[in-house]
Amino acid sequence: MREIETIRLDHFYHIYNRGINGEDLFYSDENYRYFLKLYKKYIFPVAETFAWCLLRNHFHLLVKIRTESEICAYFSIDKEKATKKPSQQFSHFFNAYVQAINKQNKRHGSLLEKPFRRIE
């Protein structure tokens, strides 16, 4: 099993993923809007977004992870917890979206390939 690298603070990333077996991630315009709503909730606190592209069965995000001091201030946490926060937020974001799609489409199980891909 491949070791998953921690998302490093104050670094740029191209983050992308797709549906397993080419499955769609977005079934309606409302799905795109909901994805972005969750993105704002979970990712805005830990990353500045420079670009995003949402396609029917995959997505791309170009982000800069916020600094340690920015994350500590936003969440009122100590430095040790700040380094893990971006990875946790991405996990919560993806899980929340998949749960909503599973409920909407009366499906269960994974929707996204794991782990999500990132290029520093």
PDB file of C-alpha atoms in Angstrom, residues 12-120:
ATOM      1  CA  PHE A  12       0.750  25.045  -3.701  1.00  0.00           C
ATOM      2  CA  TYR A  13      -1.068  21.900  -4.851  1.00  0.00           C
ATOM      3  CA  HIS A  14      -2.942  20.651  -7.873  1.00  0.00           C
ATOM      4  CA  ILE A  15      -5.497  18.364  -6.232  1.00  0.00           C
ATOM      5  CA  TYR A  16      -7.629  16.138  -8.402  1.00  0.00           C
ATOM      6  CA  ASN A  17      -9.763  13.041  -8.302  1.00  0.00           C
ATOM      7  CA  ARG A  18     -12.333  11.117 -10.299  1.00  0.00           C
ATOM      8  CA  GLY A  19     -15.200   8.761  -9.807  1.00  0.00           C
ATOM      9  CA  ILE A  20     -14.307   5.106  -9.361  1.00  0.00           C
ATOM     10  CA  ASN A  21     -14.644   3.146 -12.593  1.00  0.00           C
ATOM     11  CA  GLY A  22     -15.334   6.414 -14.423  1.00  0.00           C
ATOM     12  CA  GLU A  23     -18.572   6.910 -12.487  1.00  0.00           C
ATOM     13  CA  ASP A  24     -20.122  10.369 -12.559  1.00  0.00           C
ATOM     14  CA  LEU A  25     -19.568  12.668  -9.585  1.00  0.00           C
ATOM     15  CA  PHE A  26     -22.143  15.231 -10.669  1.00  0.00           C
ATOM     16  CA  TYR A  27     -25.626  14.302 -11.846  1.00  0.00           C
ATOM     17  CA  SER A  28     -27.243  17.743 -11.900  1.00  0.00           C
ATOM     18  CA  ASP A  29     -26.446  21.443 -11.675  1.00  0.00           C
ATOM     19  CA  GLU A  30     -27.462  21.275  -8.027  1.00  0.00           C
ATOM     20  CA  ASN A  31     -24.700  18.705  -7.398  1.00  0.00           C
ATOM     21  CA  TYR A  32     -22.092  21.158  -8.702  1.00  0.00           C
ATOM     22  CA  ARG A  33     -23.498  23.904  -6.467  1.00  0.00           C
ATOM     23  CA  TYR A  34     -23.523  21.611  -3.435  1.00  0.00           C
ATOM     24  CA  PHE A  35     -19.912  20.532  -4.083  1.00  0.00           C
ATOM     25  CA  LEU A  36     -18.861  24.196  -4.114  1.00  0.00           C
ATOM     26  CA  LYS A  37     -20.911  24.941  -0.988  1.00  0.00           C
ATOM     27  CA  LEU A  38     -19.114  22.157   0.873  1.00  0.00           C
ATOM     28  CA  TYR A  39     -15.816  23.303  -0.622  1.00  0.00           C
ATOM     29  CA  LYS A  40     -16.336  26.756   0.862  1.00  0.00           C
ATOM     30  CA  LYS A  41     -17.233  25.270   4.249  1.00  0.00           C
ATOM     31  CA  TYR A  42     -14.336  22.825   4.525  1.00  0.00           C
ATOM     32  CA  ILE A  43     -11.526  24.048   2.279  1.00  0.00           C
ATOM     33  CA  PHE A  44     -11.675  27.846   2.440  1.00  0.00           C
ATOM     34  CA  PRO A  45     -10.426  27.824   6.066  1.00  0.00           C
ATOM     35  CA  VAL A  46      -7.283  25.852   5.111  1.00  0.00           C
ATOM     36  CA  ALA A  47      -6.517  26.880   1.522  1.00  0.00           C
ATOM     37  CA  GLU A  48      -6.634  29.771  -0.885  1.00  0.00           C
ATOM     38  CA  THR A  49      -8.148  28.713  -4.210  1.00  0.00           C
ATOM     39  CA  PHE A  50      -6.580  29.890  -7.462  1.00  0.00           C
ATOM     40  CA  ALA A  51      -8.548  27.736  -9.916  1.00  0.00           C
ATOM     41  CA  TRP A  52     -11.035  24.897 -10.033  1.00  0.00           C
ATOM     42  CA  CYS A  53     -12.583  22.804 -12.769  1.00  0.00           C
ATOM     43  CA  LEU A  54     -15.537  20.496 -12.172  1.00  0.00           C
ATOM     44  CA  LEU A  55     -16.278  17.980 -14.896  1.00  0.00           C
ATOM     45  CA  ARG A  56     -18.957  15.307 -14.933  1.00  0.00           C
ATOM     46  CA  ASN A  57     -16.753  12.521 -13.579  1.00  0.00           C
ATOM     47  CA  HIS A  58     -13.721  14.324 -12.140  1.00  0.00           C
ATOM     48  CA  PHE A  59     -12.432  17.607 -10.740  1.00  0.00           C
ATOM     49  CA  HIS A  60      -9.252  19.685 -10.468  1.00  0.00           C
ATOM     50  CA  LEU A  61      -8.342  22.222  -7.770  1.00  0.00           C
ATOM     51  CA  LEU A  62      -5.358  24.569  -7.691  1.00  0.00           C
ATOM     52  CA  VAL A  63      -4.820  25.706  -4.114  1.00  0.00           C
ATOM     53  CA  LYS A  64      -2.244  27.175  -1.781  1.00  0.00           C
ATOM     54  CA  ILE A  65      -2.472  25.735   1.697  1.00  0.00           C
ATOM     55  CA  ARG A  66      -2.625  28.466   4.308  1.00  0.00           C
ATOM     56  CA  THR A  67       0.203  29.147   6.748  1.00  0.00           C
ATOM     57  CA  GLU A  68       0.436  27.674  10.213  1.00  0.00           C
ATOM     58  CA  SER A  69      -0.468  31.002  11.818  1.00  0.00           C
ATOM     59  CA  GLU A  70      -3.531  31.446   9.571  1.00  0.00           C
ATOM     60  CA  ILE A  71      -4.837  27.965  10.370  1.00  0.00           C
ATOM     61  CA  CYS A  72      -4.129  28.320  14.102  1.00  0.00           C
ATOM     62  CA  ALA A  73      -5.964  31.643  14.194  1.00  0.00           C
ATOM     63  CA  TYR A  74      -8.988  30.449  12.190  1.00  0.00           C
ATOM     64  CA  PHE A  75      -9.564  27.269  14.204  1.00  0.00           C
ATOM     65  CA  SER A  76      -8.123  28.485  17.542  1.00  0.00           C
ATOM     66  CA  ILE A  77      -5.807  25.474  17.700  1.00  0.00           C
ATOM     67  CA  ASP A  78      -2.157  24.933  18.587  1.00  0.00           C
ATOM     68  CA  LYS A  79       0.687  24.453  16.106  1.00  0.00           C
ATOM     69  CA  GLU A  80       0.804  20.658  16.439  1.00  0.00           C
ATOM     70  CA  LYS A  81      -2.802  20.342  15.298  1.00  0.00           C
ATOM     71  CA  ALA A  82      -2.402  22.887  12.489  1.00  0.00           C
ATOM     72  CA  THR A  83      -0.189  20.614  10.387  1.00  0.00           C
ATOM     73  CA  LYS A  84      -2.895  17.920  10.234  1.00  0.00           C
ATOM     74  CA  LYS A  85      -5.840  20.262   9.696  1.00  0.00           C
ATOM     75  CA  PRO A  86      -5.659  20.580   5.862  1.00  0.00           C
ATOM     76  CA  SER A  87      -5.699  16.797   5.365  1.00  0.00           C
ATOM     77  CA  GLN A  88      -8.582  16.465   7.830  1.00  0.00           C
ATOM     78  CA  GLN A  89     -10.571  19.184   6.077  1.00  0.00           C
ATOM     79  CA  PHE A  90     -10.133  17.578   2.649  1.00  0.00           C
ATOM     80  CA  SER A  91     -11.223  14.246   4.121  1.00  0.00           C
ATOM     81  CA  HIS A  92     -14.330  15.790   5.711  1.00  0.00           C
ATOM     82  CA  PHE A  93     -15.126  17.607   2.466  1.00  0.00           C
ATOM     83  CA  PHE A  94     -14.920  14.514   0.272  1.00  0.00           C
ATOM     84  CA  ASN A  95     -16.812  12.362   2.785  1.00  0.00           C
ATOM     85  CA  ALA A  96     -19.633  14.900   3.109  1.00  0.00           C
ATOM     86  CA  TYR A  97     -20.055  15.126  -0.662  1.00  0.00           C
ATOM     87  CA  VAL A  98     -19.993  11.350  -1.202  1.00  0.00           C
ATOM     88  CA  GLN A  99     -22.547  10.805   1.574  1.00  0.00           C
ATOM     89  CA  ALA A 100     -24.893  13.337  -0.036  1.00  0.00           C
ATOM     90  CA  ILE A 101     -24.580  11.751  -3.496  1.00  0.00           C
ATOM     91  CA  ASN A 102     -25.057   8.274  -2.029  1.00  0.00           C
ATOM     92  CA  LYS A 103     -28.229   9.406  -0.274  1.00  0.00           C
ATOM     93  CA  GLN A 104     -29.530  11.225  -3.365  1.00  0.00           C
ATOM     94  CA  ASN A 105     -28.932   8.251  -5.660  1.00  0.00           C
ATOM     95  CA  LYS A 106     -29.780   5.505  -3.165  1.00  0.00           C
ATOM     96  CA  ARG A 107     -26.295   4.054  -3.491  1.00  0.00           C
ATOM     97  CA  HIS A 108     -23.615   3.082  -0.990  1.00  0.00           C
ATOM     98  CA  GLY A 109     -19.870   2.713  -0.855  1.00  0.00           C
ATOM     99  CA  SER A 110     -17.025   4.632  -2.396  1.00  0.00           C
ATOM    100  CA  LEU A 111     -17.542   7.189  -5.125  1.00  0.00           C
ATOM    101  CA  LEU A 112     -14.064   8.749  -5.314  1.00  0.00           C
ATOM    102  CA  GLU A 113     -10.774   7.012  -5.995  1.00  0.00           C
ATOM    103  CA  LYS A 114      -8.553   6.781  -2.936  1.00  0.00           C
ATOM    104  CA  PRO A 115      -6.359   8.472  -2.058  1.00  0.00           C
ATOM    105  CA  PHE A 116      -7.111  11.735  -3.807  1.00  0.00           C
ATOM    106  CA  ARG A 117      -4.262  12.811  -6.046  1.00  0.00           C
ATOM    107  CA  ARG A 118      -2.064  15.829  -5.468  1.00  0.00           C
ATOM    108  CA  ILE A 119       0.891  17.376  -7.216  1.00  0.00           C
ATOM    109  CA  GLU A 120       2.985  19.829  -5.254  1.00  0.00           C
TER     110      GLU A 120
END
